[in-house]
GROMACS .gro file of C-alpha atoms in nm:
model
   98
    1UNK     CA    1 -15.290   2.898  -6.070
    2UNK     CA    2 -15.100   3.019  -6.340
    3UNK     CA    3 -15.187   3.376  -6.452
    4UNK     CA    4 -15.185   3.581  -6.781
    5UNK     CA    5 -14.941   3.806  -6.823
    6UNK     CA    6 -15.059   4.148  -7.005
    7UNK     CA    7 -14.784   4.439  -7.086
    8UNK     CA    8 -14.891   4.812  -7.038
    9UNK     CA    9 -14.790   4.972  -7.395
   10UNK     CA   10 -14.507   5.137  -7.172
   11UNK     CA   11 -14.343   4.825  -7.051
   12UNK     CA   12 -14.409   4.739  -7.383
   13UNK     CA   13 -14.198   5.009  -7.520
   14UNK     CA   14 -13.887   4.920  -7.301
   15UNK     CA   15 -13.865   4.591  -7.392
   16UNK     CA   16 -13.805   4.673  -7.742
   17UNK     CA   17 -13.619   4.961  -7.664
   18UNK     CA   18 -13.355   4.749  -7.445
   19UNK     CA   19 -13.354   4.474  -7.734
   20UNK     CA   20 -13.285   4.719  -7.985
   21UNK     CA   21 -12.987   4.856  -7.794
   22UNK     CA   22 -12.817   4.502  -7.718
   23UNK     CA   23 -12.865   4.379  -8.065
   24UNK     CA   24 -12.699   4.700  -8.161
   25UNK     CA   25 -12.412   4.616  -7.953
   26UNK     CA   26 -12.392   4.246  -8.081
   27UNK     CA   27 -12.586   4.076  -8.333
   28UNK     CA   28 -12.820   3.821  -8.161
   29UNK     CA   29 -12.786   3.941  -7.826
   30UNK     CA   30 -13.110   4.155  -7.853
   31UNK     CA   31 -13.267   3.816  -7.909
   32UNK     CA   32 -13.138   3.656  -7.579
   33UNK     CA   33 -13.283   3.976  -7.429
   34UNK     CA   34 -13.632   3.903  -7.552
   35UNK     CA   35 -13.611   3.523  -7.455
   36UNK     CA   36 -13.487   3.604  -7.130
   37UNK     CA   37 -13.753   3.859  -7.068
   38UNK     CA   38 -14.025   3.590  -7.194
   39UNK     CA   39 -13.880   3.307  -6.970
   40UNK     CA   40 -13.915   3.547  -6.682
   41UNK     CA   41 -14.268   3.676  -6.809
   42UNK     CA   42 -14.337   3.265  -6.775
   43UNK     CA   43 -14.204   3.233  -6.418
   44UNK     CA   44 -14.389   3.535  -6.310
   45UNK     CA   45 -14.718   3.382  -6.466
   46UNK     CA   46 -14.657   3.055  -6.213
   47UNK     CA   47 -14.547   3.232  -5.948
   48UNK     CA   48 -14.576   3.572  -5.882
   49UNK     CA   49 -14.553   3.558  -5.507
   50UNK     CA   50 -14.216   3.468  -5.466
   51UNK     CA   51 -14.105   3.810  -5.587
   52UNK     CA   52 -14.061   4.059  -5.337
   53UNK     CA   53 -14.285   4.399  -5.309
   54UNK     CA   54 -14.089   4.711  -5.374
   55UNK     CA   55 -14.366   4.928  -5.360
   56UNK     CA   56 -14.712   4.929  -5.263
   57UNK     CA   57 -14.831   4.627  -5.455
   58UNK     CA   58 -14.562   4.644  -5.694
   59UNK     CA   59 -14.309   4.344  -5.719
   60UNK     CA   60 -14.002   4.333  -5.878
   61UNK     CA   61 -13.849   3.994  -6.092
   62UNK     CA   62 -13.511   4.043  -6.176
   63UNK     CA   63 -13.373   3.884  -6.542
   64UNK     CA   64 -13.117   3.668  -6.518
   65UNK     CA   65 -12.778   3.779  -6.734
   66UNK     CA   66 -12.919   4.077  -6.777
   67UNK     CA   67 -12.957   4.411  -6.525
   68UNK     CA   68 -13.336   4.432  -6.566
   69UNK     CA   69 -13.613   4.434  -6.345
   70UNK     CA   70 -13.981   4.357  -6.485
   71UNK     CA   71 -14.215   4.564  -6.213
   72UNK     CA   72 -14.586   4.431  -6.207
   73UNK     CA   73 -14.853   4.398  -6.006
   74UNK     CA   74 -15.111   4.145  -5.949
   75UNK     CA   75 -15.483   4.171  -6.037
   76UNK     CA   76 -15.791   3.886  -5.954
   77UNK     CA   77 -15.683   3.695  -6.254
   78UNK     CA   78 -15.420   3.819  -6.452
   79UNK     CA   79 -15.054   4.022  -6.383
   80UNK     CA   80 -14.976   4.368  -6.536
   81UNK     CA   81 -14.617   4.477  -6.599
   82UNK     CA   82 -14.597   4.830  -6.556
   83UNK     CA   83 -14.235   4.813  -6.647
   84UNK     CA   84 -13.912   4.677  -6.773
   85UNK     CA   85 -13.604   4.867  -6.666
   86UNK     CA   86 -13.232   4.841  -6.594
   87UNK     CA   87 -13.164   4.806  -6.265
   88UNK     CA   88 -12.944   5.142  -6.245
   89UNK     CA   89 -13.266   5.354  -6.339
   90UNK     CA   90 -13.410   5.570  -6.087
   91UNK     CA   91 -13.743   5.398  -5.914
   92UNK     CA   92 -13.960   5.724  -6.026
   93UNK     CA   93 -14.020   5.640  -6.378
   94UNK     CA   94 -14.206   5.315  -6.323
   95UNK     CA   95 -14.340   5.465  -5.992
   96UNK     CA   96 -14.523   5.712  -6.203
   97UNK     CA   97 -14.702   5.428  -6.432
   98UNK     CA   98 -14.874   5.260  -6.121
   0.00000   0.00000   0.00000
């Protein structure tokens, strides 16, 4: 069953934050960002167990091209993403949105 995917205002936040950086860095690569991230967002939607738990009942997809992870969690009938971070960050600031 393919779920809806709903973005705390946080996760929200970093995915336009992380964008807006790349873009900065080369014009149209904040783009590829967002596609990747929404490709991703669509694979999580079909199939949300097949990412791993990293913490509690968060689970982690990672982006491809890109050294993001999108951290959600699964409720009855829809996924939140708590957040969307690069992969160097330390664990406690999406720990601290659960």
């Amino acid at each position: 069953m393919k779920r809806m995917v709903r973005l705390r205002e946080e996760a929200d936040q970093d995915l336009a934050v992380a964008a807006t950086w790349y873009e900065q860095q080369c014009s149209g690569l904040g783009q590829e960002f967002l596609d990747k991230g929404l490709s991703t967002f669509q694979l999580i939607a079909e199939q949300p167990l097949m990412y791993p738990m990293v913490h509690r009942n968060i689970r982690r997809a990672l982006m491809s091209r890109f050294p993001f992870g999108i951290y959600f969690r699964i409720e009855r009938s829809y996924i939140v993403v708590l957040a969307v971070m690069h992969a160097s960050r330390d664990p406690i600031h999406w720990q601290s949105r659960t």
